[in-house]
């Protein structure tokens, strides 16, 4: 599948071109301790190569059907491998990762020059740390009085568009990430106890991810009570109180593909009347928005539908007053719903791909995966509403595949209807 992607990219690059794609650097955490390494998403998409310090080079010649793939990577090194683990090395790059040629990463500056000479276009991530290196390479070529490439082209849009439409193999991996994440959320509902710490509940989630070969796709949010109103709450260090809801936004990354699920449920297993009333509004909005995830609909259609139902619900419950359409035009709902209804999902949790084309909302197409995640967040200090509503934060988030027919919810294996949640939590 990686070869097929490189071939498609080469075809789009045109003749006499070169694409240079580097992976992410190792991220330093603190003295002598790095974060666990995770390759750059687009680099991985094209190469399947998980090691750091690697650069992929794709060159086309007189015809874009004819191309070569060179992988610059770390050489094998017995001492370094004893300390830091296995490396594919030059032979592995060719044998296991299908490179036509492979070269030590230290030789990149030297070896790239010949590849660049007489090429017309260089595709790379403009705005990355390659900017300076490419300028230097071009200067070197010019100082040798050779023909340097004249066009520097932004590579991202080409790869982003490819990544936006998922193949059946990708969907399988996303389904696996979704299944693991559903199991994790189910376990959280089953194991929660009043007075448990938020981080202890997070540990239940992480346990299921890790047991299944996954890692968190992003920092999990486990927010009890008013912490559920903080959109990016990641401290997860407070006790979970009986009578509060807990909002968990957590998704597994499996073989580089992410899931992204939010569930909100009562710490003691029973929704209060206010929690129930708001939850039902969010759930209704979520079901209706999911139903709009259909090929041909605008990407923004699910958001418009969610906003309409949420605003109507806020008016019905007395949290907003006035004409619903007017409140929507004035964006009055933003007091309680201040984010969008979703995003692309894939190798990145906020996956790549344009949301608009020439300023126009793009139509959904089969193979795209979006999240649908409406919510309502009543700030704990919002004195424009009755006290009973304050500090309630609710979001419900699922991952939805666009098909030629019905929307396909990848994350359907964890309950979200009130009765089903209460039943599951009652054991
Ligand atoms: N978990 C990040 C998001 O929902 O967008
Ligand atoms: Mn999301
Ligand atoms: Mn999320």
Coordinates of N, CA, C and O and ligand atoms in Angstrom, one line a residue, residues 218 249-250 260-262 343 373 395 397, ligand 3:
X218 N -4.1 11.2 21.4 CA -4.0 12.5 21.9 C -4.2 12.5 23.4 O -4.5 11.4 23.9
X249 N -13.0 12.3 26.7 CA -12.6 12.4 25.3 C -11.3 11.7 25.1 O -10.2 12.2 25.5
X250 N -11.4 10.4 24.6 CA -10.2 9.6 24.5 C -10.3 8.7 23.3 O -11.3 8.1 23.0
X260 N -11.4 8.8 17.8 CA -11.6 10.0 18.6 C -13.0 9.9 19.2 O -14.0 10.2 18.4
X261 N -13.2 9.5 20.4 CA -14.5 9.3 21.0 C -14.7 10.2 22.2 O -13.8 10.3 23.0
X262 N -15.9 10.7 22.4 CA -16.3 11.4 23.6 C -17.5 10.7 24.1 O -18.5 10.6 23.4
X343 N -14.2 17.2 12.5 CA -13.0 17.4 11.8 C -12.7 16.1 11.0 O -13.2 15.0 11.4
X373 N -19.2 15.7 16.8 CA -19.0 15.9 18.2 C -19.7 17.2 18.8 O -19.0 18.1 19.3
X395 N -20.4 16.4 25.9 CA -20.1 16.3 24.5 C -20.3 14.8 24.2 O -20.0 13.9 25.0
X397 N -19.2 12.3 21.0 CA -18.4 12.3 19.8 C -18.2 10.9 19.2 O -17.9 9.9 19.9
Ligands
LIG3 MN1 -12.3 14.2 20.8

